[in-house]
């Protein structure tokens, strides 16, 4: 079974703090993703990575950065947290290859509150 | 550009009655289509996927979906709802390496 784990289920931070959200997958997947989920807006892609040290902006990258130093780990960084970044953050991974439909496997999510 | 529209934000059914969650999509290519379910405070779990092999796709927990290219639809159905089906459901279209999620449909199951 693919397992995607996220470092925290719940996190409370103050405005202006630097925040790190960690995601680890154990299936040697090439691709990793960070989404935020807000009521009525579905999932919106923040960043994704298709290889170590590679990253691509998603639909809403502003205010976020990412790091992928090892294949299994993908970190989301909020350089200076703001209240509008209060949200549920979901990490996902997928494998890509000929014949694969590359479905995504999701972690349980981190609910971040910025006060 | 691709897009996904889930036609109902909320659906309420009685236990034992059929479930229909509607999804329309637009895509420039031949897309892959998915349905995911999210139970409260949990991550998303794959229910089923369309891979162009068969238009009627069977998934887990008795769910199935039919791909209709002429109608650009991928509606999710289940013959008989169970209380444990209460959750949020997301339709996803994927092509050219990009996934687009619908806004979600919340399914309520009444006893």
Short mmCIF file of C-alpha atoms in Angstrom, two decimals:
data_model
loop_
_atom_site.label_atom_id
_atom_site.label_comp_id
_atom_site.label_asym_id
_atom_site.label_seq_id
_atom_site.Cartn_x
_atom_site.Cartn_y
_atom_site.Cartn_z
CA UNK A 1 0.00 0.00 0.00
CA UNK A 2 1.17 3.47 -0.85
CA UNK A 3 1.59 5.60 2.17
CA UNK A 4 1.77 9.36 2.19
CA UNK A 5 2.33 10.93 5.57
CA UNK A 6 2.23 14.53 6.66
CA UNK A 7 4.14 15.77 9.68
CA UNK A 8 1.21 17.34 11.52
CA UNK A 9 -2.56 16.91 11.48
CA UNK A 10 -3.20 20.26 13.15
CA UNK A 11 -0.99 23.31 13.38
CA UNK A 12 -1.54 26.76 14.86
CA UNK A 13 0.90 29.53 13.97
CA UNK A 14 1.08 33.28 14.42
CA UNK A 15 1.06 35.84 11.64
CA UNK A 16 4.55 36.41 10.32
CA UNK A 17 5.97 33.07 11.44
CA UNK A 18 7.83 30.82 9.04
CA UNK A 19 5.96 27.54 8.67
CA UNK A 20 7.20 24.20 7.36
CA UNK A 21 4.82 21.46 6.28
CA UNK A 22 6.48 18.13 5.59
CA UNK A 23 5.29 15.29 3.38
CA UNK A 24 6.87 11.86 2.96
CA UNK A 25 5.88 9.06 0.59
CA UNK A 26 7.20 5.54 0.70
CA UNK A 27 6.55 4.27 -2.84
CA UNK A 28 9.41 5.84 -4.78
CA UNK A 29 7.01 8.08 -6.72
CA UNK A 30 8.52 10.66 -9.02
CA UNK A 31 5.78 13.25 -8.65
CA UNK A 32 4.71 15.06 -5.52
CA UNK A 33 2.12 17.79 -5.07
CA UNK A 34 0.91 20.34 -2.55
CA UNK A 35 -2.72 21.46 -2.59
CA UNK A 36 -4.79 23.67 -0.37
CA UNK A 37 -8.42 22.87 0.21
CA UNK A 38 -10.99 25.50 1.12
CA UNK A 39 -14.76 25.09 1.43
CA UNK A 40 -16.52 25.55 -1.89
CA UNK A 41 -13.24 25.90 -3.80
CA UNK A 42 -12.19 22.27 -4.12
CA UNK A 43 -8.48 21.57 -4.25
CA UNK A 44 -6.10 24.14 -5.69
CA UNK A 45 -2.58 23.23 -6.69
CA UNK A 46 0.16 25.25 -5.01
CA UNK A 47 3.33 23.57 -6.31
CA UNK A 48 4.39 20.25 -7.69
CA UNK A 49 7.65 18.46 -8.27
CA UNK A 50 8.42 15.78 -10.84
CA UNK A 51 11.94 15.00 -9.64
CA UNK A 52 14.41 15.77 -6.92
CA UNK A 53 15.30 19.47 -6.83
CA UNK A 54 12.73 20.16 -9.54
CA UNK A 55 9.63 22.22 -8.89
CA UNK A 56 6.86 23.84 -10.84
CA UNK A 57 4.35 26.48 -9.82
CA UNK A 58 0.76 25.46 -9.64
CA UNK A 59 -2.27 27.69 -9.76
CA UNK A 60 -1.73 29.58 -6.49
CA UNK A 61 2.01 29.69 -5.63
CA UNK A 62 2.05 33.19 -4.16
CA UNK A 63 3.22 33.26 -0.55
CA UNK A 64 4.59 29.70 -0.72
CA UNK A 65 7.81 27.97 -1.63
CA UNK A 66 8.80 24.30 -1.74
CA UNK A 67 11.83 22.11 -1.31
CA UNK A 68 12.56 18.62 -2.58
CA UNK A 69 16.03 17.51 -1.58
CA UNK A 70 15.17 13.80 -1.48
CA UNK A 71 12.80 11.83 -3.67
CA UNK A 72 10.55 10.77 -0.81
CA UNK A 73 10.17 14.16 0.88
CA UNK A 74 8.44 17.33 -0.32
CA UNK A 75 8.24 20.36 1.95
CA UNK A 76 5.91 23.32 1.71
CA UNK A 77 7.18 26.56 3.24
CA UNK A 78 5.20 29.61 4.21
CA UNK A 79 7.87 32.28 4.50
CA UNK A 80 5.70 34.66 6.51
CA UNK A 81 2.36 33.16 7.43
CA UNK A 82 -0.76 35.27 6.99
CA UNK A 83 -4.33 34.72 8.15
CA UNK A 84 -5.50 34.09 4.57
CA UNK A 85 -3.28 31.01 4.53
CA UNK A 86 -5.47 29.36 7.13
CA UNK A 87 -6.56 26.23 5.30
CA UNK A 88 -6.33 22.47 4.93
CA UNK A 89 -3.13 21.47 3.13
CA UNK A 90 -2.98 18.17 1.29
CA UNK A 91 0.10 16.44 -0.06
CA UNK A 92 -0.10 13.85 -2.84
CA UNK A 93 2.25 11.68 -4.85
CA UNK A 94 2.01 9.80 -8.12
CA UNK A 95 4.12 7.69 -10.43
CA UNK A 96 4.49 8.47 -14.12
CA UNK A 97 5.38 6.06 -16.84
CA UNK A 98 4.18 4.63 -20.11
CA UNK A 99 0.78 3.08 -19.62
CA UNK A 100 0.21 4.59 -16.21
CA UNK A 101 -2.79 6.75 -15.57
CA UNK A 102 -0.87 8.29 -12.66
CA UNK A 103 -3.59 8.51 -10.10
CA UNK A 104 -2.60 10.52 -7.06
CA UNK A 105 -2.26 9.17 -3.53
CA UNK A 106 -3.08 11.64 -0.80
CA UNK A 107 -1.89 12.20 2.72
CA UNK A 108 -4.35 12.84 5.58
CA UNK A 109 -3.92 16.60 5.44
CA UNK A 110 -2.64 19.32 7.76
CA UNK A 111 -5.16 21.80 9.06
CA UNK A 112 -3.24 25.04 9.52
CA UNK A 113 -4.65 27.96 11.48
CA UNK A 114 -2.81 31.28 11.35
CA UNK A 115 -3.82 33.71 14.09
CA UNK B 1 -7.77 24.60 -20.97
CA UNK B 2 -9.54 21.92 -19.02
CA UNK B 3 -12.26 22.34 -16.44
CA UNK B 4 -14.54 20.29 -14.24
CA UNK B 5 -18.05 21.16 -13.09
CA UNK B 6 -19.74 19.22 -10.36
CA UNK B 7 -23.35 20.15 -10.90
CA UNK B 8 -24.52 19.76 -7.29
CA UNK B 9 -22.71 21.09 -4.26
CA UNK B 10 -24.94 19.05 -1.94
CA UNK B 11 -26.88 15.83 -2.49
CA UNK B 12 -29.10 14.22 0.14
CA UNK B 13 -30.49 10.70 -0.16
CA UNK B 14 -32.11 8.18 2.12
CA UNK B 15 -30.28 5.02 3.06
CA UNK B 16 -30.99 2.26 0.56
CA UNK B 17 -31.89 4.63 -2.32
CA UNK B 18 -29.75 5.30 -5.41
CA UNK B 19 -26.98 7.88 -5.50
CA UNK B 20 -26.19 10.11 -8.48
CA UNK B 21 -23.36 12.65 -8.34
CA UNK B 22 -22.97 14.58 -11.56
CA UNK B 23 -19.75 15.71 -13.22
CA UNK B 24 -19.19 17.46 -16.55
CA UNK B 25 -15.76 18.21 -17.92
CA UNK B 26 -14.05 20.00 -20.75
CA UNK B 27 -10.71 19.00 -22.13
CA UNK B 28 -8.71 19.55 -25.27
CA UNK B 29 -7.34 16.03 -25.32
CA UNK B 30 -8.47 12.56 -24.37
CA UNK B 31 -8.51 12.94 -20.63
CA UNK B 32 -8.17 10.59 -17.72
CA UNK B 33 -11.03 10.98 -15.26
CA UNK B 34 -11.19 10.13 -11.58
CA UNK B 35 -13.57 10.21 -8.66
CA UNK B 36 -12.16 10.64 -5.15
CA UNK B 37 -13.94 10.48 -1.81
CA UNK B 38 -13.00 12.38 1.32
CA UNK B 39 -14.42 11.42 4.68
CA UNK B 40 -14.34 14.04 7.44
CA UNK B 41 -10.82 14.92 8.57
CA UNK B 42 -9.28 12.43 6.18
CA UNK B 43 -7.29 12.63 2.97
CA UNK B 44 -8.72 11.87 -0.46
CA UNK B 45 -9.17 8.23 -1.46
CA UNK B 46 -9.47 7.06 -5.06
CA UNK B 47 -12.91 5.59 -5.84
CA UNK B 48 -12.43 4.82 -9.51
CA UNK B 49 -10.68 5.96 -12.66
CA UNK B 50 -11.42 6.07 -16.38
CA UNK B 51 -8.51 4.93 -18.49
CA UNK B 52 -10.17 4.70 -21.95
CA UNK B 53 -10.37 0.91 -21.73
CA UNK B 54 -14.09 0.75 -20.94
CA UNK B 55 -16.71 3.47 -20.67
CA UNK B 56 -18.38 1.94 -17.61
CA UNK B 57 -15.96 1.92 -14.74
CA UNK B 58 -16.47 0.04 -11.51
CA UNK B 59 -14.87 1.25 -8.33
CA UNK B 60 -14.71 0.45 -4.68
CA UNK B 61 -17.66 0.27 -2.28
CA UNK B 62 -20.19 -0.42 -5.05
CA UNK B 63 -19.68 2.85 -6.92
CA UNK B 64 -19.45 3.07 -10.68
CA UNK B 65 -19.21 5.81 -13.29
CA UNK B 66 -19.94 6.02 -16.98
CA UNK B 67 -17.82 8.03 -19.37
CA UNK B 68 -19.99 9.68 -22.05
CA UNK B 69 -17.84 11.52 -24.53
CA UNK B 70 -20.77 12.99 -26.46
CA UNK B 71 -22.11 14.55 -23.27
CA UNK B 72 -18.67 15.24 -21.74
CA UNK B 73 -19.93 13.69 -18.55
CA UNK B 74 -18.59 11.27 -15.95
CA UNK B 75 -21.41 10.83 -13.44
CA UNK B 76 -20.91 8.71 -10.32
CA UNK B 77 -23.64 6.29 -9.26
CA UNK B 78 -24.40 3.71 -6.62
CA UNK B 79 -27.57 1.59 -6.56
CA UNK B 80 -28.11 1.72 -2.81
CA UNK B 81 -26.68 4.30 -0.43
CA UNK B 82 -25.18 3.33 2.90
CA UNK B 83 -24.69 5.56 5.90
CA UNK B 84 -20.93 5.18 5.51
CA UNK B 85 -21.12 6.80 2.06
CA UNK B 86 -21.69 10.20 3.65
CA UNK B 87 -18.64 12.20 2.58
CA UNK B 88 -17.40 14.73 0.07
CA UNK B 89 -16.79 13.56 -3.48
CA UNK B 90 -14.46 15.11 -6.03
CA UNK B 91 -14.42 14.62 -9.79
CA UNK B 92 -11.00 15.13 -11.38
CA UNK B 93 -9.91 15.51 -15.00
CA UNK B 94 -6.30 14.97 -15.92
CA UNK B 95 -4.61 15.61 -19.21
CA UNK B 96 -1.31 16.98 -20.41
CA UNK B 97 0.04 16.19 -16.96
CA UNK B 98 -2.28 18.53 -15.10
CA UNK B 99 -5.09 17.59 -12.72
CA UNK B 100 -8.11 19.82 -12.27
CA UNK B 101 -10.44 19.16 -9.36
CA UNK B 102 -14.12 19.94 -9.19
CA UNK B 103 -15.41 21.96 -6.25
CA UNK B 104 -16.80 18.85 -4.58
CA UNK B 105 -20.23 17.42 -3.80
CA UNK B 106 -21.22 16.73 -0.22
CA UNK B 107 -23.32 13.59 0.07
CA UNK B 108 -25.64 13.28 3.05
CA UNK B 109 -27.31 9.95 3.77
CA UNK B 110 -30.44 10.01 5.92
CA UNK B 111 -31.48 6.99 7.96
#
